[in-house]
Coordinates of C-alpha atoms in Angstrom, one line a residue:
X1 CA 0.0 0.0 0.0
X2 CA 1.3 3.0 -0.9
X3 CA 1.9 5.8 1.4
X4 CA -0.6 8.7 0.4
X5 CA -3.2 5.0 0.7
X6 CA -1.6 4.9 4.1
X7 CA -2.2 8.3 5.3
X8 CA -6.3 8.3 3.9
X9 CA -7.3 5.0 5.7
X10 CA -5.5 6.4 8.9
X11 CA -7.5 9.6 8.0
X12 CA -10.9 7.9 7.8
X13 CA -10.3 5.8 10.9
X14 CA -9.7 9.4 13.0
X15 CA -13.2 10.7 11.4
X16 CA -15.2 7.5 12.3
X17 CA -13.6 7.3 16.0
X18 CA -14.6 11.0 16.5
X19 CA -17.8 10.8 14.9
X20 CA -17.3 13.2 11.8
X21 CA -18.3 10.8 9.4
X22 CA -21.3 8.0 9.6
X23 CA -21.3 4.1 10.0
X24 CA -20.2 2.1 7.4
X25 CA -23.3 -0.4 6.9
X26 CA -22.6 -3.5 5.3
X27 CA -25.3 -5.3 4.0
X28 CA -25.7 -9.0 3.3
X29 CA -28.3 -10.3 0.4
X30 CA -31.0 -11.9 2.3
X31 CA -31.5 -15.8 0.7
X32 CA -35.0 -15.5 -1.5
X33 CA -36.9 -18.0 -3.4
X34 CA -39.8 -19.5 -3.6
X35 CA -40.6 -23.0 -1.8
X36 CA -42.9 -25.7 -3.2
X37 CA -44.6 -28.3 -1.4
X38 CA -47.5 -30.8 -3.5
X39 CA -50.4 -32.3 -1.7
X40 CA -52.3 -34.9 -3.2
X41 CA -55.5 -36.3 -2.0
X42 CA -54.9 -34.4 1.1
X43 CA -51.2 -36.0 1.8
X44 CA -47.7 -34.2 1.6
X45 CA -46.6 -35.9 -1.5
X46 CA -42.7 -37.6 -0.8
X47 CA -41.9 -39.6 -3.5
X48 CA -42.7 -38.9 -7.3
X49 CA -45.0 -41.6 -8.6
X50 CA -48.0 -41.9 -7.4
X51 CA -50.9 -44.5 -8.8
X52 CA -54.9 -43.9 -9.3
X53 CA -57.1 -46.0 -10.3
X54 CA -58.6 -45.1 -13.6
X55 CA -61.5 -43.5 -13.0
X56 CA -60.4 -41.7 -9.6
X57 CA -60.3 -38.2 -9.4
X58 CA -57.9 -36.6 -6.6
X59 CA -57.3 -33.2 -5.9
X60 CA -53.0 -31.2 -6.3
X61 CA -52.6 -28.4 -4.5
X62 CA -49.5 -26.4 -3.7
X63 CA -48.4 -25.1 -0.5
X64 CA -45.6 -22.3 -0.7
X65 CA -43.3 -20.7 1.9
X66 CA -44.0 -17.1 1.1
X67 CA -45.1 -15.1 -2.0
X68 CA -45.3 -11.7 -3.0
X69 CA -47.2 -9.4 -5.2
X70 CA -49.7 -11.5 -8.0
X71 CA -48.5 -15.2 -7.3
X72 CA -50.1 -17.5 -10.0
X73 CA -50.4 -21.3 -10.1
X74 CA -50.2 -23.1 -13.5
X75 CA -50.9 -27.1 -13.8
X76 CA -50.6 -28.7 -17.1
X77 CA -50.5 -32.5 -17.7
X78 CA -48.0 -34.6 -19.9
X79 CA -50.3 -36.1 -21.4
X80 CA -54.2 -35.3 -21.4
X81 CA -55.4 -38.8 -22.8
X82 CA -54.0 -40.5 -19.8
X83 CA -55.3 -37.8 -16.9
X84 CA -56.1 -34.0 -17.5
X85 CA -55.4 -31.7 -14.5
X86 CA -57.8 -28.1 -14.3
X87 CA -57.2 -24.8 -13.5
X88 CA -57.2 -25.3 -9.7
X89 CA -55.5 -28.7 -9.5
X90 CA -57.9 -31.1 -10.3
X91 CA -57.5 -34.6 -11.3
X92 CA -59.4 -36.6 -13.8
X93 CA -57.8 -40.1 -14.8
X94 CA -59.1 -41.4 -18.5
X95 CA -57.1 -44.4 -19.2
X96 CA -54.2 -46.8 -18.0
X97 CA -50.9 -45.1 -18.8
X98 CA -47.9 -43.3 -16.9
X99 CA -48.3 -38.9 -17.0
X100 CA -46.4 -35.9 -15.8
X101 CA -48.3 -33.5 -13.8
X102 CA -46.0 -30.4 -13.7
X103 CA -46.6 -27.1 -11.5
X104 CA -45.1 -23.8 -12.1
X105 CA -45.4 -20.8 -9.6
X106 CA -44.9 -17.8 -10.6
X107 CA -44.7 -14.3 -8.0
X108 CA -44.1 -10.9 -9.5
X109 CA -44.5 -7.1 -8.1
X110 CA -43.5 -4.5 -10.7
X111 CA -40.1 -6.0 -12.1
X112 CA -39.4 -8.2 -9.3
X113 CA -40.5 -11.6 -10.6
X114 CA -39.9 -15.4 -9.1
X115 CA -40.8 -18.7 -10.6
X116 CA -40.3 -22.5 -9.6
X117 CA -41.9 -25.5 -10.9
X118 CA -42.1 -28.9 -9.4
X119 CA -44.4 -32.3 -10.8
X120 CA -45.3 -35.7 -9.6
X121 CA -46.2 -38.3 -11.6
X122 CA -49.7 -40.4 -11.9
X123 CA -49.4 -44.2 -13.0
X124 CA -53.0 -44.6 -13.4
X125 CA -54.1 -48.6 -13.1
X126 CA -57.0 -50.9 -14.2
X127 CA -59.2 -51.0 -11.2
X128 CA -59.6 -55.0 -11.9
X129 CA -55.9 -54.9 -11.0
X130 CA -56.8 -53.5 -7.4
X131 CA -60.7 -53.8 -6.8
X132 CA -62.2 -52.2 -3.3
X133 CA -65.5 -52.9 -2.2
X134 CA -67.3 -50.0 -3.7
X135 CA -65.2 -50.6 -7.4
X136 CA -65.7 -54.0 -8.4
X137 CA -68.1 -54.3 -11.0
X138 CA -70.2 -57.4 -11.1
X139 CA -70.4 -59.6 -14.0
X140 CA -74.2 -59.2 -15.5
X141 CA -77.0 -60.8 -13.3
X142 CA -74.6 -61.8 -10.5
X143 CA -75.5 -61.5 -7.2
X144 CA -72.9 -59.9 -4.5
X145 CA -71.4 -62.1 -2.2
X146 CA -69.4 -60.6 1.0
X147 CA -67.7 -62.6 4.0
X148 CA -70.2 -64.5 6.3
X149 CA -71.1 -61.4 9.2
X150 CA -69.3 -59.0 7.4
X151 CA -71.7 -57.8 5.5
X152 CA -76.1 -58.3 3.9
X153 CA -77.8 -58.9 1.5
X154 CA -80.5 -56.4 -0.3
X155 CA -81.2 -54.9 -3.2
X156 CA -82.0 -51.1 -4.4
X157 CA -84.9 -50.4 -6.8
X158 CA -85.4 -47.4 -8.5
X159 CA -89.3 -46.9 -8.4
X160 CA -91.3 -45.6 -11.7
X161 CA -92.0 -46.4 -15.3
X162 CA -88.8 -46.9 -15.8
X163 CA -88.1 -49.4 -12.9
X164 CA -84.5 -50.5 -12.4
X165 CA -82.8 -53.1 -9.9
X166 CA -79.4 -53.0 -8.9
X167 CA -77.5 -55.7 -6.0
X168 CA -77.3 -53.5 -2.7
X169 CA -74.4 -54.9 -0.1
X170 CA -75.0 -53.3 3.5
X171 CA -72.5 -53.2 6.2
X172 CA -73.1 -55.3 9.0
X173 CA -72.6 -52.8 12.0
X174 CA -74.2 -50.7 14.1
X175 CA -76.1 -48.5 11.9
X176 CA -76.5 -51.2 9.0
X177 CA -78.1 -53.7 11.1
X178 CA -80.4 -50.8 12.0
X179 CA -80.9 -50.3 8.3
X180 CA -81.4 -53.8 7.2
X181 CA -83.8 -54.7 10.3
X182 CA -86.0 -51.7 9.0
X183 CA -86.3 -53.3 5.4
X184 CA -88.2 -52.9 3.3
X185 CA -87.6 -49.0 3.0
X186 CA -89.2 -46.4 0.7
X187 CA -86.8 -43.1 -0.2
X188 CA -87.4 -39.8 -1.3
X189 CA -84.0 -38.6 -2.9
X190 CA -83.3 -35.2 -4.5
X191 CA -80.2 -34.2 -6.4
X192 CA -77.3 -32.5 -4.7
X193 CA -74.2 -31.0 -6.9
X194 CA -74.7 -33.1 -9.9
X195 CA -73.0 -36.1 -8.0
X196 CA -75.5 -37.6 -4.9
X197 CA -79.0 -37.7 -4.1
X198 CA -79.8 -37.3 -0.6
X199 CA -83.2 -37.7 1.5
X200 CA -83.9 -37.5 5.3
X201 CA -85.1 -40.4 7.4
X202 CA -88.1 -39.4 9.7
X203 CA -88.4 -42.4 11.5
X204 CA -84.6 -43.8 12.0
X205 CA -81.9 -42.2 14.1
X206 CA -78.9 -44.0 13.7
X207 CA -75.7 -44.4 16.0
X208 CA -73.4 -43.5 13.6
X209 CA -69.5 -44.0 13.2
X210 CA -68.2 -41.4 11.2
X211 CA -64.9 -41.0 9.0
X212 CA -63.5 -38.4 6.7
X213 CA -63.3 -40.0 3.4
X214 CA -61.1 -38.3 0.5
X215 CA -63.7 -39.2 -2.3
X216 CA -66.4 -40.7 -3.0
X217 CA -67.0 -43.2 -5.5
X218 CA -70.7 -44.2 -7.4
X219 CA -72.7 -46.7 -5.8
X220 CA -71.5 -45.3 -2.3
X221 CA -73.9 -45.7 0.1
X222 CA -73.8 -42.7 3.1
X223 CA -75.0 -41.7 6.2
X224 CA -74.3 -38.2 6.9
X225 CA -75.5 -36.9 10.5
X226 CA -78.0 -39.6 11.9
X227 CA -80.3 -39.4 9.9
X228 CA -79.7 -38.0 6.4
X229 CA -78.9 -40.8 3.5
X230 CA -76.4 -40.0 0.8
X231 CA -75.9 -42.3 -2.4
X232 CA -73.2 -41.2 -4.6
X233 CA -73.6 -42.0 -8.4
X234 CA -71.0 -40.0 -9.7
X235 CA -67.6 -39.7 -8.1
X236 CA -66.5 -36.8 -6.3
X237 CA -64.0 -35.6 -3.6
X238 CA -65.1 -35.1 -0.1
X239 CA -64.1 -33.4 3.1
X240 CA -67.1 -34.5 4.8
X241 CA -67.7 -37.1 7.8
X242 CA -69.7 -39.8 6.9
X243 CA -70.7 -43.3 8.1
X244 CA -71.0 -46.2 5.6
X245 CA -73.9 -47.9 5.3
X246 CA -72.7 -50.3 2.1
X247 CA -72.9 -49.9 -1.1
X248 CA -73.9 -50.7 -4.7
X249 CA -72.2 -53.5 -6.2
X250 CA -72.1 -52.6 -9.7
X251 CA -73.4 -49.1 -9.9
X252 CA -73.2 -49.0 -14.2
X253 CA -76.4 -47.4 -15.1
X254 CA -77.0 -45.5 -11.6
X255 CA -76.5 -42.2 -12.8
X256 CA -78.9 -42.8 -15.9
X257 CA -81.6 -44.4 -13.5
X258 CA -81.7 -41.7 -11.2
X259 CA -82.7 -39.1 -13.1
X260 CA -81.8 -35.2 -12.4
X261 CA -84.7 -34.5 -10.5
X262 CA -86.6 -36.2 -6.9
X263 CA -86.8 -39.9 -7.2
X264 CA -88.3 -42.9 -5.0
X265 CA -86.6 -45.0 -4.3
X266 CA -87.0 -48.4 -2.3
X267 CA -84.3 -50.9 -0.5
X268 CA -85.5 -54.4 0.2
X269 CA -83.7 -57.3 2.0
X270 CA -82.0 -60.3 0.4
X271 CA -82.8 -61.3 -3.3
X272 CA -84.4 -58.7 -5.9
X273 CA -87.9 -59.1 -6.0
X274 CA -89.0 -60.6 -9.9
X275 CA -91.8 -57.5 -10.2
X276 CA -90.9 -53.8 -9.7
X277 CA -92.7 -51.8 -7.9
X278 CA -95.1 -49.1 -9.8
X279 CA -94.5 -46.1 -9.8
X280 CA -94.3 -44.4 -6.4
X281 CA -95.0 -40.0 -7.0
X282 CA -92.5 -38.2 -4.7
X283 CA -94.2 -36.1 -1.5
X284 CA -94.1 -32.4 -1.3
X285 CA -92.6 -33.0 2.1
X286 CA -90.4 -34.9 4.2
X287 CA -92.6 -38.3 5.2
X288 CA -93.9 -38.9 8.3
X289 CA -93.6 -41.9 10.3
X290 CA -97.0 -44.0 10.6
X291 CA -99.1 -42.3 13.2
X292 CA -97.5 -39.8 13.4
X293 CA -99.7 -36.8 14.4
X294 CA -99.0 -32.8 14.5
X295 CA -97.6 -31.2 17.7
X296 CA -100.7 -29.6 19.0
X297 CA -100.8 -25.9 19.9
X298 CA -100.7 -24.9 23.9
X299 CA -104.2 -24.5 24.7
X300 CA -105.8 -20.9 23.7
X301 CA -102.7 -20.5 21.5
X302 CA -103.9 -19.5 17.6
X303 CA -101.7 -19.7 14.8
X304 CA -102.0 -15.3 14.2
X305 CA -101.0 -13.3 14.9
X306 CA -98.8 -13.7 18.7
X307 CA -99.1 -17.0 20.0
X308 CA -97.8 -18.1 23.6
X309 CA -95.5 -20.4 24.3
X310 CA -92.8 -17.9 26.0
X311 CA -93.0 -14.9 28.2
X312 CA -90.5 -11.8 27.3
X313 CA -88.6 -10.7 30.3
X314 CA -85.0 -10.3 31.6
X315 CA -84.2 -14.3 32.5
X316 CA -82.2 -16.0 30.2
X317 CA -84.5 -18.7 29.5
X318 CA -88.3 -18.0 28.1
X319 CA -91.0 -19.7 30.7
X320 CA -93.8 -21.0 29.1
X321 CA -97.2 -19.4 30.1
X322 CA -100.4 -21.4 31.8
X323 CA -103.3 -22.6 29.9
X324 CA -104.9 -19.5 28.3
X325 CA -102.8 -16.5 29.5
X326 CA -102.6 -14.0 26.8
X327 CA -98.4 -12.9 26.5
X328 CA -97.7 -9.3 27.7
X329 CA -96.5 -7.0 25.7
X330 CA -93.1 -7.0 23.9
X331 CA -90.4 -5.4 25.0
X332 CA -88.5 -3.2 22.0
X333 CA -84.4 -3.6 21.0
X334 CA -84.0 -0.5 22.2
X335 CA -85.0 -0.9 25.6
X336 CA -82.6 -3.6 26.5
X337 CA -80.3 -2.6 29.7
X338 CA -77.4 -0.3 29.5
X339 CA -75.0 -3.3 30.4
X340 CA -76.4 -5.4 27.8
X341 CA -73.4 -6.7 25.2
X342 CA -73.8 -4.5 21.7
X343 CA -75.6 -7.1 19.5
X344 CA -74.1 -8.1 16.3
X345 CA -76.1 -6.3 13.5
X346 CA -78.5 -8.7 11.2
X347 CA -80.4 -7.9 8.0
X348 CA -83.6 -6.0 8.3
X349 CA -86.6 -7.1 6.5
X350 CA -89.7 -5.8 5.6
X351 CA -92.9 -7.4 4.7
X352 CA -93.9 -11.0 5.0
X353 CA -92.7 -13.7 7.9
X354 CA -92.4 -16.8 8.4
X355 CA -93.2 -18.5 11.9
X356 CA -90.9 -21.1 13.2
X357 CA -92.2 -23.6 16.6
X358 CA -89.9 -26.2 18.0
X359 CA -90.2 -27.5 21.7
X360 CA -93.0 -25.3 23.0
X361 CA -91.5 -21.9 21.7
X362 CA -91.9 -20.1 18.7
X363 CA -90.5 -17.1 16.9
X364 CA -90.5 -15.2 13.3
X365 CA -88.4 -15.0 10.8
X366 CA -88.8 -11.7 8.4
X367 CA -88.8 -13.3 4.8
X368 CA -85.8 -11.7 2.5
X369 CA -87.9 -10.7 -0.4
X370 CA -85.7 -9.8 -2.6
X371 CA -84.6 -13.7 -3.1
X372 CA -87.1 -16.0 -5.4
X373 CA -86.1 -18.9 -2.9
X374 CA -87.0 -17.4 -0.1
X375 CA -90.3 -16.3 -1.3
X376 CA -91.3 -19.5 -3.0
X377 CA -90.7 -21.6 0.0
X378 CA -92.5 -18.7 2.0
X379 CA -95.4 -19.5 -0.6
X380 CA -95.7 -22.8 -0.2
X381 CA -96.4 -22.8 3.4
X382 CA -100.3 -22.7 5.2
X383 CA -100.9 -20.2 8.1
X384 CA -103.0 -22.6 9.5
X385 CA -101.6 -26.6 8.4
X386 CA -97.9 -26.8 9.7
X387 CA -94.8 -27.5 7.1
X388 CA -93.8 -30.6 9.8
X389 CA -89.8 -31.8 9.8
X390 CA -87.7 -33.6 11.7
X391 CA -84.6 -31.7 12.1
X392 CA -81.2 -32.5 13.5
X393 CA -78.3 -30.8 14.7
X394 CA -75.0 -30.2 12.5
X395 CA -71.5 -30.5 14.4
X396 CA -70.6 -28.2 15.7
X397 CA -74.0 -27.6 16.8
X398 CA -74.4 -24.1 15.4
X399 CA -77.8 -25.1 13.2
X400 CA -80.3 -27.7 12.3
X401 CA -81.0 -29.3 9.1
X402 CA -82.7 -31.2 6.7
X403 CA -83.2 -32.2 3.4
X404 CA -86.5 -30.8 1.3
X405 CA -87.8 -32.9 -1.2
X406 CA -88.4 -29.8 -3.5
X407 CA -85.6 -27.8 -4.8
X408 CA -85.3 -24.2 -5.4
X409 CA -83.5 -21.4 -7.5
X410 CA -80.0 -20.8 -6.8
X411 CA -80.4 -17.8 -8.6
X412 CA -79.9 -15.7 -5.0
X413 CA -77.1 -17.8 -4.1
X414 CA -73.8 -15.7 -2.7
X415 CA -70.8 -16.0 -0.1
X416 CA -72.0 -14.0 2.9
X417 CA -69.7 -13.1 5.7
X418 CA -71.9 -15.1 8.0
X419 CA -75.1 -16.4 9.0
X420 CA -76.8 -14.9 11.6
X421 CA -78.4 -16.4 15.0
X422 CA -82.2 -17.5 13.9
X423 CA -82.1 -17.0 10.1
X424 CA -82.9 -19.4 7.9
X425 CA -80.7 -20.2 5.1
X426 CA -80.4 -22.5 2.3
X427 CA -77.5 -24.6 0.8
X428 CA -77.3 -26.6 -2.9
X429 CA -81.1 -25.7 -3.3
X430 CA -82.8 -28.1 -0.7
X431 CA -80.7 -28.3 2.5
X432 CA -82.8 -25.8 5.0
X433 CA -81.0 -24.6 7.8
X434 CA -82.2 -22.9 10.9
X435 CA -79.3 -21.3 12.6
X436 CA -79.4 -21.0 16.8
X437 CA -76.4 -19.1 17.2
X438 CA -74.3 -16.6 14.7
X439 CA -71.3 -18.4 12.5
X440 CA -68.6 -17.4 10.4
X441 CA -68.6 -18.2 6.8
X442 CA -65.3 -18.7 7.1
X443 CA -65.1 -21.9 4.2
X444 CA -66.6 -19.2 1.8
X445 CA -69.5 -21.2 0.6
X446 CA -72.5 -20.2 -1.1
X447 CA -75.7 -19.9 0.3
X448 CA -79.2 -18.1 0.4
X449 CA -80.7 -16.1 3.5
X450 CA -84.0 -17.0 3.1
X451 CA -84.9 -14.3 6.1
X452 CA -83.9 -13.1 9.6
X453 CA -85.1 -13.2 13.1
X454 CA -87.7 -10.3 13.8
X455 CA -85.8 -8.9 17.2
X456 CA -88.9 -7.0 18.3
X457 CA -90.9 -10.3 18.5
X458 CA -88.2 -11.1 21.2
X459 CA -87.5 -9.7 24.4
X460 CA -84.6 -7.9 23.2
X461 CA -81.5 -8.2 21.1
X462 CA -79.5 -9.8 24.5
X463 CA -82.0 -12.6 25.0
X464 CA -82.1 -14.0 21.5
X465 CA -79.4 -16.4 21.5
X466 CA -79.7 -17.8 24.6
X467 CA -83.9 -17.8 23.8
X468 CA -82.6 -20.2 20.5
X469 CA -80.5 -22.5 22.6
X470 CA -83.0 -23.0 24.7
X471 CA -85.6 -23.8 21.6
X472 CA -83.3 -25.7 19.6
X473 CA -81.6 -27.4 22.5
X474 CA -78.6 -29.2 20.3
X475 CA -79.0 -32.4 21.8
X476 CA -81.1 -34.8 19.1
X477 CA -83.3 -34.3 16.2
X478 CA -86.4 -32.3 16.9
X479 CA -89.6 -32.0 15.2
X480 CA -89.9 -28.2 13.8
X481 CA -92.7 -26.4 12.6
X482 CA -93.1 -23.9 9.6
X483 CA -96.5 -21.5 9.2
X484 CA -96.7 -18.4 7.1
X485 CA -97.9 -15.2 8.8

């Protein structure tokens, strides 16, 4: 180093030690890039060949350590005649054959730009090559044979003109014993996201033993809740519980027999029966069980225009009033105590309302007008004859539900940000739910508001919730009551 270098570096040491010049910084490049991780089917993925059945669908997603800016997900498959792969990962599998699913990610903010790609690939398999209870086909006319106590014997007819038979194997547990000892059994399905037909059971509860299955397969036979049947006849993923009840044997046809709209259907023990059964019109409501007979009214109670049932007042829970008191007057929101916690605001409509009874109380709903759902199940109630179902309580228990036999528009379908305490709301056209508390859309999923709790037919905006627990008690299905006003 020369000595002019000598005397400058001496120089800028003096100014730094005396604070005549600032600190020297020195800044390291922070490691960036973009890490992929696949799931398949729910599962990290850890090795690179993976095999499907042909036939299976599965779902690929990508999990990613960070992004920035507009981060975009491409798929594209090696080769579409073997499996195709859509826009947001999903799997369809065509024919036997190996393929290359690949994934690029790409993140950019103004010129900062990142990509990585990663792939797995799908060997996709004959399913005769690896058959599963709900896969194997059935030679023609064959009848399904399982392992003595493992399994029994019926058969599923699809009622109508157009009458078709197909071999039925049910499980022999818990709930399929239940099943089976309750055979013969006459169903009224309705369609449900192009894939399953599903109908309520008013007169069995079953036990249950649920599991999460990743997809579901035609010919599955479900129980979902304890009382709702699901049979699948076109397959489909699932992130639902569910509790086997058995299953078609060789569901070819299933899809074609059941039709796009509400079908009867009935599920008879053993051998198939050598005449079908005529033609069996679906109800306009969920069946009742034999005998059954409405929940009368508390005595001097009258449908209009403000039956008894509860008294408003500061307790917690609503006591019901004797024979032939008429209520007292209704307290107003705004009169609810000072203390009180602010209650979460709820659509306000105007106009009709519907009235909804379950275990001695009653309140009513103010019918969302705008939506041709809500106002054509509002229209197909009596103010005098009760719209009677049995109901029963989704985990967690936030709502009840059940199945209608009718369907409705989807027209007024959108994500709302939550559902609140007593509306009623509808899901995939026929699912009616009555809600007893407030919950978070937090899955995003579609659905209508059919209408909201009237607060000034309750006690006040800080008795409502625990006035619904109260009526819908969250324990076991109830029988619920619908009346227009």
């Amino acid at each position: 180093m020369s000595r002019m270098k000598q005397r400058i570096a001496i120089w800028l040491c003096l100014c730094l030690m005396i604070g005549l010049l600032p600190p020297v910084v020195v800044r390291t490049r922070a490691a960036s890039g973009i890490t992929i991780k696949l799931v398949l089917a729910n599962k990290k993925v850890t090795k690179k060949t993976y095999s499907l059945v042909k036939g299976k669908n599965r779902q690929l997603s990508v999990k990613l350590n960070h992004t920035f800016g507009k981060t975009t997900i491409k798929y594209t498959s090696g080769k579409k005649a073997v499996a195709t792969i859509s826009k947001k990962g999903f799997i369809r599998t065509k024919k036997t054959g190996t393929v290359k699913i690949k994934v690029k990610v790409t993140c950019q903010s103004g010129r900062k730009k990142q990509t990585k790609s990663s792939w797995v690939k799908i060997k996709v398999t004959d399913p005769s090559a690896s058959p599963t209870p709900s896969e194997t086909p059935l030679p023609s006319g064959a009848t399904p044979t399982a392992p003595a106590g493992s399994s029994l014997q019926a058969a599923l007819i699809i009622n109508g003109t157009n009458a078709k038979q197909f071999p039925m194997t049910i499980l022999d547990n818990e709930s399929g014993r239940l099943l089976y000892d309750n055979l013969p059994k006459v169903l009224y399905l309705v369609d449900q996201n192009k894939n399953t037909k599903v109908g309520a059971d008013s007169e069995l509860y079953y036990p249950g033993d649920p599991y999460k299955p990743s997809e579901l397969v035609a010919g599955d036979f479900m129980l979902f809740g304890n009382n709702r049947y699901e049979l699948t006849y076109e397959n489909h993923t699932s992130g639902y519980p569910f509790t086997r009840l058995g299953w078609i044997s060789n569901p070819s046809g299933l899809k074609e027999a059941l039709g796009t709209g509400p079908v009867s259907v009935t599920i008879v023990r053993s051998t198939l029966p050598t005449v079908p059964p005529t033609a069996t019109p679906a109800p306009t409501m969920t069946p009742r069980p034999s005998g059954w007979t409405p929940t009368p009214l508390p005595s001097g109670m009258t449908p209009t225009p403000h039956p008894s049932g509860w008294t408003p007042g500061p307790s917690t829970s609503p006591t019901p009033l004797p024979s032939g008191v008429t209520p007292a007057p209704t307290a107003s929101a705004s009169a609810k105590p000072s203390t009180s916690p602010t209650p979460t605001p709820v659509p306000v409509y105007s106009g009709p309302r519907i009235r909804v009874v379950a275990n001695g109380y009653d309140y009513k709903v103010a019918v969302n007008q705008s939506s041709k759902a809500a106002m054509s199940f509002y229209n197909s109630l009596s103010t005098t004859v009760p719209l009677q179902m049995f109901m029963i309580p989704y985990n967690p228990v936030d709502r009840y539900y059940v199945t209608l036999p009718t369907t409705y528009t989807k027209e007024d379908e959108k994500i709302e940000p939550r559902w609140p305490a007593g509306s009623l709301v509808m899901f995939n056209d026929n699912l009616l739910c009555v809600f007893r508390m407030t919950s978070q859309n937090t899955s995003n999923i579609n659905s209508t508001i059919l209408g909201t709790i009237d607060m000034t037919d309750l006690p006040g905006d800080n008795q409502s919730v625990s006035f619904l627990k109260t009526m819908f008690n969250g324990d076991e299905t109830i029988t619920v009551e619908f009346y227009k006003v």
